[in-house]
Coordinates of N, CA and C in Angstrom, one line a residue:
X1 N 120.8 87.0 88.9 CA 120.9 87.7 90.2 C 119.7 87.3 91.0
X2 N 120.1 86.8 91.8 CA 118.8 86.5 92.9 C 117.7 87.2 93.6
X3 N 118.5 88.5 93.4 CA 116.9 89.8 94.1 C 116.5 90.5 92.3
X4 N 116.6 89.9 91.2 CA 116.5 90.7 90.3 C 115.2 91.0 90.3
X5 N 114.9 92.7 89.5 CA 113.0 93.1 89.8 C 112.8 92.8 90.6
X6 N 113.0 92.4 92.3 CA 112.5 92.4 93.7 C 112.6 94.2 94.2
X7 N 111.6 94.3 94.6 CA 111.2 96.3 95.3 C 111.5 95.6 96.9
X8 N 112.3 96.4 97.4 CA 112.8 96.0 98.5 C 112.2 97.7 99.2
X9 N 112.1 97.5 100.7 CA 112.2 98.5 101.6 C 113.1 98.4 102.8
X10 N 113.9 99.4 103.4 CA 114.8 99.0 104.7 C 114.6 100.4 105.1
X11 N 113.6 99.5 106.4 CA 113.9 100.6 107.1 C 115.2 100.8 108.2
X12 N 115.6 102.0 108.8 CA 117.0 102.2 109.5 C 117.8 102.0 108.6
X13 N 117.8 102.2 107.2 CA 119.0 102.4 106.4 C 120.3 103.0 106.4
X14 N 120.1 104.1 107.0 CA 120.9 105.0 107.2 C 122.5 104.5 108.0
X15 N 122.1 103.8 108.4 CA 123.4 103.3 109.4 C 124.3 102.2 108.6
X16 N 124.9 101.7 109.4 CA 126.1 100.9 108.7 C 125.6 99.2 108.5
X17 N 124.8 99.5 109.4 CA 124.2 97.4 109.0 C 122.8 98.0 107.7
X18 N 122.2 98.9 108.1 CA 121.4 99.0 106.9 C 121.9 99.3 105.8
X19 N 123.1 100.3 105.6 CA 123.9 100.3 104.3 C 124.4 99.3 103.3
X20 N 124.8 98.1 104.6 CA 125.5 97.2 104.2 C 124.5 96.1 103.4
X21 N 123.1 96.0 104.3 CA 122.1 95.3 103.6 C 121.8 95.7 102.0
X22 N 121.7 97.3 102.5 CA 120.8 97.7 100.8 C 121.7 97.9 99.7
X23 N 123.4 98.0 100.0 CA 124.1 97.6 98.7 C 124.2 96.0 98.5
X24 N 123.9 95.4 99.4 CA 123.6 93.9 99.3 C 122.7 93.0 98.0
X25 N 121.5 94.1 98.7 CA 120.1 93.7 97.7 C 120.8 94.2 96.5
X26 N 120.6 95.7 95.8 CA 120.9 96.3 95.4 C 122.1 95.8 94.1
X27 N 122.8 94.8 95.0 CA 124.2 94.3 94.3 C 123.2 93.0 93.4
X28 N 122.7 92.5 94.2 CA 122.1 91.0 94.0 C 121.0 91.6 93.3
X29 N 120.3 92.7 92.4 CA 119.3 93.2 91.2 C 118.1 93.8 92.2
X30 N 118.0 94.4 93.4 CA 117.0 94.5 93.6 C 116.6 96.1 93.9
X31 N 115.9 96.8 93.1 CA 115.4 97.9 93.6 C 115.3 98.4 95.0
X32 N 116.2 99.4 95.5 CA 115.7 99.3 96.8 C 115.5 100.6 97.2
X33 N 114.2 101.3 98.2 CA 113.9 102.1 98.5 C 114.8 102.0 100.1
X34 N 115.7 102.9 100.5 CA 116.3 103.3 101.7 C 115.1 104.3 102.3
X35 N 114.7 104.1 104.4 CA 114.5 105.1 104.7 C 115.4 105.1 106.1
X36 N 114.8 106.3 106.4 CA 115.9 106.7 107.7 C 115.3 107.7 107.9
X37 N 115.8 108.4 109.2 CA 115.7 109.6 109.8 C 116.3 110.8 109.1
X38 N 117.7 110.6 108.4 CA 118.7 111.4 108.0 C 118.5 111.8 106.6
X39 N 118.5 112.7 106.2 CA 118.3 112.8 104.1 C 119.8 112.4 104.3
X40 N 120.8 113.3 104.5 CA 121.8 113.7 103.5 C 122.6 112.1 103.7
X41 N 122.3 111.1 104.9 CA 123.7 109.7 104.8 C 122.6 108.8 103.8
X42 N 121.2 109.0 103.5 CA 120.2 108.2 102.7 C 121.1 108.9 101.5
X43 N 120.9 109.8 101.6 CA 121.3 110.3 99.8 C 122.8 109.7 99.1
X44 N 123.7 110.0 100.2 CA 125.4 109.4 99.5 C 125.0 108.0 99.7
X45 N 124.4 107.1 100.9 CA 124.0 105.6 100.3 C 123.5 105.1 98.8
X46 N 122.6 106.1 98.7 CA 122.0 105.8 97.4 C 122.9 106.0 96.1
X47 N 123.4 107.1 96.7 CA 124.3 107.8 95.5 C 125.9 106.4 95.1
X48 N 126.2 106.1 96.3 CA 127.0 105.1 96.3 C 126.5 103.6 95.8
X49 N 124.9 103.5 95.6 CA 124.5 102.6 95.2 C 123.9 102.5 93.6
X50 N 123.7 103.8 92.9 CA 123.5 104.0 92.0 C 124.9 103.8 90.9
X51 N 126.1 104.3 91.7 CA 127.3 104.4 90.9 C 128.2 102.9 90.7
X52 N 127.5 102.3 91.4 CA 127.6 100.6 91.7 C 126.4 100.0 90.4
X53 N 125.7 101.2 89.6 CA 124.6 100.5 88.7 C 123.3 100.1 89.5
X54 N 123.0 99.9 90.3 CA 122.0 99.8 91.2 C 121.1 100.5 91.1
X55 N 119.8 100.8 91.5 CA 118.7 101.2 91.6 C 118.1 101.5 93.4
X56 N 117.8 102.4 93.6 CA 117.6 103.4 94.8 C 117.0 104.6 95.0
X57 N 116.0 104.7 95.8 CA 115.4 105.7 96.2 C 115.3 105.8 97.7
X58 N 115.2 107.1 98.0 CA 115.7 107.4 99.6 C 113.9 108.0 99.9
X59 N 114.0 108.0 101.1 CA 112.6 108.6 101.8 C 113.1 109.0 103.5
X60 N 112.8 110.0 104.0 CA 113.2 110.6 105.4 C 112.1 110.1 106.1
X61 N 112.3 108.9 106.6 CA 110.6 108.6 107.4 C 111.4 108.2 108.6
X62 N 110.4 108.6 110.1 CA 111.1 107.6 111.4 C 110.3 106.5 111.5
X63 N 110.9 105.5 111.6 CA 110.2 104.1 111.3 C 109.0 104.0 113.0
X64 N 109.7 104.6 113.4 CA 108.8 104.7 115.1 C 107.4 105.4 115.1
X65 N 107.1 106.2 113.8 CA 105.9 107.0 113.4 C 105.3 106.2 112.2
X66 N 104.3 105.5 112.9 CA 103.2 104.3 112.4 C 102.7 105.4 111.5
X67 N 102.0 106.0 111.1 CA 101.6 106.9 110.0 C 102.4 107.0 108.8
X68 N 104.0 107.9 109.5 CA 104.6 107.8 108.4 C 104.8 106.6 107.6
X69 N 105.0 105.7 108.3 CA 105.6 104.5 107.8 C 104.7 104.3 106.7
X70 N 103.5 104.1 106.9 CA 102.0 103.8 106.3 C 102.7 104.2 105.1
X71 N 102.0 105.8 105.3 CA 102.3 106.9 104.1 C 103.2 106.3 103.1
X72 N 105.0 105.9 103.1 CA 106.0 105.8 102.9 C 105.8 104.6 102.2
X73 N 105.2 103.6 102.7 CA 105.0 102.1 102.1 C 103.6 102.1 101.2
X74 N 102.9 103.1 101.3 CA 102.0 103.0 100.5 C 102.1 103.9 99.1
X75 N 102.9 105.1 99.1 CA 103.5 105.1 97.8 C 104.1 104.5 97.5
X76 N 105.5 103.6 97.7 CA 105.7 102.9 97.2 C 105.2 101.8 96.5
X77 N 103.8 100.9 97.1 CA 103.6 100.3 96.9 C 102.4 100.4 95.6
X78 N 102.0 101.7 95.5 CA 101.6 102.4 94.8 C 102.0 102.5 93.6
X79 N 103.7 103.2 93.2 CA 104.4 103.4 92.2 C 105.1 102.2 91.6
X80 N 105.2 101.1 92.4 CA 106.1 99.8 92.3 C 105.1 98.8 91.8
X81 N 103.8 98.8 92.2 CA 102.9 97.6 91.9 C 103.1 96.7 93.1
X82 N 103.9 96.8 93.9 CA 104.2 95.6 95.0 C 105.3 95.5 95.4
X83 N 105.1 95.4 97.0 CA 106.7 95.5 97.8 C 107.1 93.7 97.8
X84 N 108.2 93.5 97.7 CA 108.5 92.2 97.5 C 109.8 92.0 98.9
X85 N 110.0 92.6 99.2 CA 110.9 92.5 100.5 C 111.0 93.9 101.5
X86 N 110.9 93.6 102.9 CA 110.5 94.1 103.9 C 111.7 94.1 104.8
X87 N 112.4 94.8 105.0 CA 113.7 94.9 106.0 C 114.3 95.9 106.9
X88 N 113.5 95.7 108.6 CA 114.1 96.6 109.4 C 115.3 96.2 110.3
X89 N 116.0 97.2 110.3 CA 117.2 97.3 110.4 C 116.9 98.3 112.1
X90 N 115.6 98.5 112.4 CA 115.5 99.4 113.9 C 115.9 98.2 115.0
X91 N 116.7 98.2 115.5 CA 116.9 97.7 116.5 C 116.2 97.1 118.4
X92 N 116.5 96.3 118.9 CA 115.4 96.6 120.3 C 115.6 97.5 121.1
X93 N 116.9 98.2 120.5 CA 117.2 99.4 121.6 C 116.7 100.4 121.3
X94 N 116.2 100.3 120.2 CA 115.5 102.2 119.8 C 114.2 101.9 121.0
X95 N 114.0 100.9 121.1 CA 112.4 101.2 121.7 C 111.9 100.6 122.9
X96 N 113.3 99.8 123.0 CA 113.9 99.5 124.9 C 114.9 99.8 125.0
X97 N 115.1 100.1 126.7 CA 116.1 100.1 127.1 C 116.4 98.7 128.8
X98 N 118.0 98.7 129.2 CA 117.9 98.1 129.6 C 117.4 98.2 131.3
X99 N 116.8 97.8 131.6 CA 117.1 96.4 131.6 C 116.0 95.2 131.1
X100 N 115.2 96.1 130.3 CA 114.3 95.6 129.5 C 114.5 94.8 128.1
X101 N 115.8 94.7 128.0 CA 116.5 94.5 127.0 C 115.5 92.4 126.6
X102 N 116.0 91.7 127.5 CA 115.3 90.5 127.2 C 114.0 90.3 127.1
X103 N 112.9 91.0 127.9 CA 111.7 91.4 127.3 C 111.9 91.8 126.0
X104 N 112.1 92.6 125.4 CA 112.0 93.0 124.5 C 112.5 91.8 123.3
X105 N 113.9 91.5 123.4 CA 114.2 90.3 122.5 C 113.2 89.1 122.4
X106 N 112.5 88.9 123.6 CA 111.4 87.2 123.4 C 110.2 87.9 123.0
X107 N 109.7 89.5 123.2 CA 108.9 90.0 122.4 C 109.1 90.0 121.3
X108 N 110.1 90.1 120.6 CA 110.5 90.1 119.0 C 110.3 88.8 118.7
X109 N 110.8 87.8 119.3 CA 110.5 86.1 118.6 C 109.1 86.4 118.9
X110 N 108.5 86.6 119.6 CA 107.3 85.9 119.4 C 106.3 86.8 118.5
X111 N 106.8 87.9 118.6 CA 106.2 88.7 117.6 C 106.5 87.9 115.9
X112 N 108.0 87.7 115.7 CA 108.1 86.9 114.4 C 107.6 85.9 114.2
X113 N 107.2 84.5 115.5 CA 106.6 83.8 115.1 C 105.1 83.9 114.6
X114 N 104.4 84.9 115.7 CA 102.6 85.5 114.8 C 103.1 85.4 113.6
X115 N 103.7 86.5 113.1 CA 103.8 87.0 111.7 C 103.7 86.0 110.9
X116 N 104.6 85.3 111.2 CA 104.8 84.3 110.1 C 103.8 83.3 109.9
X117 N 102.9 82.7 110.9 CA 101.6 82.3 110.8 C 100.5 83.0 110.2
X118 N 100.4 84.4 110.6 CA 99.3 85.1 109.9 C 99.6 85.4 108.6
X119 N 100.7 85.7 108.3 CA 101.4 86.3 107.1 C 102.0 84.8 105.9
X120 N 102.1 83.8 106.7 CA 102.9 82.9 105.9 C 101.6 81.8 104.6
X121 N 100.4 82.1 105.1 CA 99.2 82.1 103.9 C 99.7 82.5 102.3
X122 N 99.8 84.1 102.8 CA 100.3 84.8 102.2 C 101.2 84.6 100.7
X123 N 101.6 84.1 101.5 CA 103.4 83.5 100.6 C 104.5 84.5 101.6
X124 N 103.9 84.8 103.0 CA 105.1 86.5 102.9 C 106.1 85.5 104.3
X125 N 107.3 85.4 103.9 CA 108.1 84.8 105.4 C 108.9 85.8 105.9
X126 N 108.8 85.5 107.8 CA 108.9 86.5 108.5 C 110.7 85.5 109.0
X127 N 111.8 86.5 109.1 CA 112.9 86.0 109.7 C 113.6 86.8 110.2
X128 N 114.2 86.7 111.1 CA 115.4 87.8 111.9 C 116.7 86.9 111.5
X129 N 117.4 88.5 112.0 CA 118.9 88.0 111.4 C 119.5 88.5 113.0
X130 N 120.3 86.9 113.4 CA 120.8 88.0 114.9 C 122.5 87.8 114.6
X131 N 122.9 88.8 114.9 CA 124.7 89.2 114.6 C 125.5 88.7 115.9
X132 N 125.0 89.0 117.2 CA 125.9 88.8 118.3 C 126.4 90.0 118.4
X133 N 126.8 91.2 117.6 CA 127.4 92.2 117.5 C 128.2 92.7 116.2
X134 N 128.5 94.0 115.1 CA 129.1 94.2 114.3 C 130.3 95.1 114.7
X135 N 131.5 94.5 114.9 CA 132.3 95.6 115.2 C 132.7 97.0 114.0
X136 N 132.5 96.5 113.2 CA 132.8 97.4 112.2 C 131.1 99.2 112.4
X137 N 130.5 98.4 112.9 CA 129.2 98.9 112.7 C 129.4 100.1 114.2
X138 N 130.3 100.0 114.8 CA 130.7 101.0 116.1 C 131.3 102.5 115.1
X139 N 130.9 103.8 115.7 CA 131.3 104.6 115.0 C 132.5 105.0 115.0
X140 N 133.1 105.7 114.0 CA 134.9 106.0 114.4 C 135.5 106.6 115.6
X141 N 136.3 106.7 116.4 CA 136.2 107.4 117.8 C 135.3 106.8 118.9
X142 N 134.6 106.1 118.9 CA 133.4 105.5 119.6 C 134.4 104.6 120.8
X143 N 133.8 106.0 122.0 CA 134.8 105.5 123.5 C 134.2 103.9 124.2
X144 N 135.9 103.1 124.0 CA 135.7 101.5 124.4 C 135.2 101.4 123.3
X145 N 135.2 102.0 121.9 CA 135.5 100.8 120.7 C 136.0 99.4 121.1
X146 N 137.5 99.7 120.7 CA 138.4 98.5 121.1 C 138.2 97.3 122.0
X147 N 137.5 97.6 123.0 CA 137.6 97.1 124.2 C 135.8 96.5 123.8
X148 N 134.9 96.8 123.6 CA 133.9 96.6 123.0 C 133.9 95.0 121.6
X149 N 134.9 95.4 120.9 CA 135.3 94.5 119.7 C 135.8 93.8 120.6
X150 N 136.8 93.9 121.5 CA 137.4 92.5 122.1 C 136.5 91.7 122.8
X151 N 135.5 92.5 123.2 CA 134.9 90.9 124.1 C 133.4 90.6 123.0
X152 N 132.8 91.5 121.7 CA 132.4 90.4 121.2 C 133.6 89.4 120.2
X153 N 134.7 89.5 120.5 CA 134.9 88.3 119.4 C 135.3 87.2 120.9
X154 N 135.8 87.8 122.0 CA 135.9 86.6 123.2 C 134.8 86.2 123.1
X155 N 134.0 86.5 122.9 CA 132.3 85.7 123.4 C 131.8 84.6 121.9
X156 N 132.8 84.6 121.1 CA 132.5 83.8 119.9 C 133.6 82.6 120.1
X157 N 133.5 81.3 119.8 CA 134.2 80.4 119.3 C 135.0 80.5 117.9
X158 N 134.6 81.2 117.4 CA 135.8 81.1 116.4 C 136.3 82.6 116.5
X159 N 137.5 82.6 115.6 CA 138.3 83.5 115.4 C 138.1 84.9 114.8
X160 N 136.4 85.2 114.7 CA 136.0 86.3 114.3 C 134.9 86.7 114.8
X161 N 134.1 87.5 114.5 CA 133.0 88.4 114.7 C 132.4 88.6 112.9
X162 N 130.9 88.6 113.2 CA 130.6 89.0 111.5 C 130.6 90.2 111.1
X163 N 131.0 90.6 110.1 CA 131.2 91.8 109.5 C 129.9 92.1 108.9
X164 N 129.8 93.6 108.2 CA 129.0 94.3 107.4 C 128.8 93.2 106.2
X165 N 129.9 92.7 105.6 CA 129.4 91.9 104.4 C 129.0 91.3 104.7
X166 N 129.2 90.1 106.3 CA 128.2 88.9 106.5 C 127.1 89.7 106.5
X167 N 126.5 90.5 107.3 CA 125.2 91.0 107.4 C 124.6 90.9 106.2
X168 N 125.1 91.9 105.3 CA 124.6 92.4 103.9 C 124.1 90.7 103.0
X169 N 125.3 90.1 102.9 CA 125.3 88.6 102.3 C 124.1 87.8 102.6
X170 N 123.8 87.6 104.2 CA 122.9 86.9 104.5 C 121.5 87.2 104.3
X171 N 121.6 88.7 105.1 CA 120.2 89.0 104.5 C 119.7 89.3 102.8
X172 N 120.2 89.4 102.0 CA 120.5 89.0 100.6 C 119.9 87.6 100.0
X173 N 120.8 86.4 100.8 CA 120.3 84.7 100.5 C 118.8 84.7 101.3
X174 N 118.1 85.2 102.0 CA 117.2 85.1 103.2 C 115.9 85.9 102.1
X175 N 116.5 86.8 101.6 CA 115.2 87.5 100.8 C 114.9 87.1 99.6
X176 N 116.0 86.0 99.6 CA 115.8 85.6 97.8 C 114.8 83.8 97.7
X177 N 114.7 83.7 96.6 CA 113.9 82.7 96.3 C 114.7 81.2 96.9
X178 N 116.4 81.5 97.3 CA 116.7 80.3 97.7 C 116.9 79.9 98.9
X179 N 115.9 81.0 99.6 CA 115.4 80.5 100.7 C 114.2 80.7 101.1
X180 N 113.6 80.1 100.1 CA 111.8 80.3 100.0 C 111.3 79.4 101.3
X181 N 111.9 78.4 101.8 CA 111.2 77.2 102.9 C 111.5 78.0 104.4
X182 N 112.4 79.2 104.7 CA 112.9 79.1 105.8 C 112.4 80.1 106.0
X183 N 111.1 80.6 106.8 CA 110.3 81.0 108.1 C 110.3 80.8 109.5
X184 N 109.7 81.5 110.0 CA 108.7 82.3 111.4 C 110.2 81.4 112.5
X185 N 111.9 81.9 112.0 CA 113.3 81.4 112.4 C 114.0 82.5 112.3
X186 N 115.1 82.6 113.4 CA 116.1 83.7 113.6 C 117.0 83.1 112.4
X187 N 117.9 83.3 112.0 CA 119.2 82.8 111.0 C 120.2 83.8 112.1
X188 N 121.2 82.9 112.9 CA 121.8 82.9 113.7 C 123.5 83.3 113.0
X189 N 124.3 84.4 113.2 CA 125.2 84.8 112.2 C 126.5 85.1 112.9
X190 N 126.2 85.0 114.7 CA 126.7 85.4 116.0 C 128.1 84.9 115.8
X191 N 128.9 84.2 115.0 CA 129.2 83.0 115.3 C 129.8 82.6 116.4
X192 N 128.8 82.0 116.4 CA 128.6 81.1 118.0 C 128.2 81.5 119.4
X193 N 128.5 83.4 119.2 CA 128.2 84.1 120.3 C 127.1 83.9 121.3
X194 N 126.0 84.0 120.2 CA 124.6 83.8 120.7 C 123.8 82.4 120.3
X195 N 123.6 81.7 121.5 CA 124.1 80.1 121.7 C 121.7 79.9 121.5
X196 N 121.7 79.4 120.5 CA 119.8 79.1 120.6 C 119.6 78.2 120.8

């Protein structure tokens, strides 16, 4: 298994692209600590990820509260001996809005590229994963669903949109050792949507 003994963290778990990551890891051997805002959707994730044989622990932290976070990553990193994968799942909408929206996305690249200079000494690689959109990831009822799914798969060249398991899948190969060379780079999953 490729994440086997890897201590993983995701933050924004709670949701449907984070779910999908941390039964991902999870599936692929890797311990993974879920947080989120929510106990009770952390808990049936975990619980869903334990009955899969998995390994999981939940934490109620808001990833937006730099303290907590601290706190949260420092027990862990405390009881684990070392965090070996790092995975937020907060989006640029939690902390823009539009029409700030592309500030914020070339603040994220360039934010990833620092990292990965400062951090890539280390051994630690910094990478984003960009979707183009998850239709599956819209909640049930969610007004202009439909209409929402149709124009991201218009906006793709091929015949689909990525799903929860592409998400989960990739960021999976991305945290594991067989993609040890590939750094301070988005991994592009839009297909074809979002044109780099």
């Amino acid at each position: 298994m490729p994440l086997e003994n890897k201590v993983a963290v995701l933050y924004g778990a709670g949701g449907p692209i984070g779910g999908a990551v941390a039964r991902a890891f999870a599936r692929e051997g890797a311990r993974v600590h879920i947080a989120g805002r929510t106990g009770k959707t952390l808990d049936t994730l975990a619980d869903a990820i334990r009955a899969q044989g998995g390994v999981a622990e939940t934490g109620v932290v808001d990833a937006l509260d730099e303290d907590a976070v601290d706190t949260y990553v420092d027990g862990i990193a405390a009881r684990e001996g070392r965090i070996d994968i790092s995975f937020n799942v907060i989006g640029y909408g939690d902390v823009q809005q539009p029409p700030a929206e592309r500030v914020a996305l070339d603040a994220l690249e360039g934010l990833r590229r620092q990292w990965a200079c400062e951090l890539g000494p280390s051994g630690v690689r910094v990478v984003t994963l960009k979707t183009g959109g998850v239709p599956e990831s819209l909640p049930e009822g969610f007004p202009g669903a439909a209409e929402i799914a149709a124009g991201l798969q218009e906006a793709t060249p091929l015949p689909r949109t990525a799903t929860l398991s592409d998400v989960g899948d990739t960021a999976a190969f991305v945290a594991s050792d067989k993609a040890r060379t590939i750094t301070s780079t988005g991994i592009n999953i839009s297909c074809g949507a979002i044109v780099d």
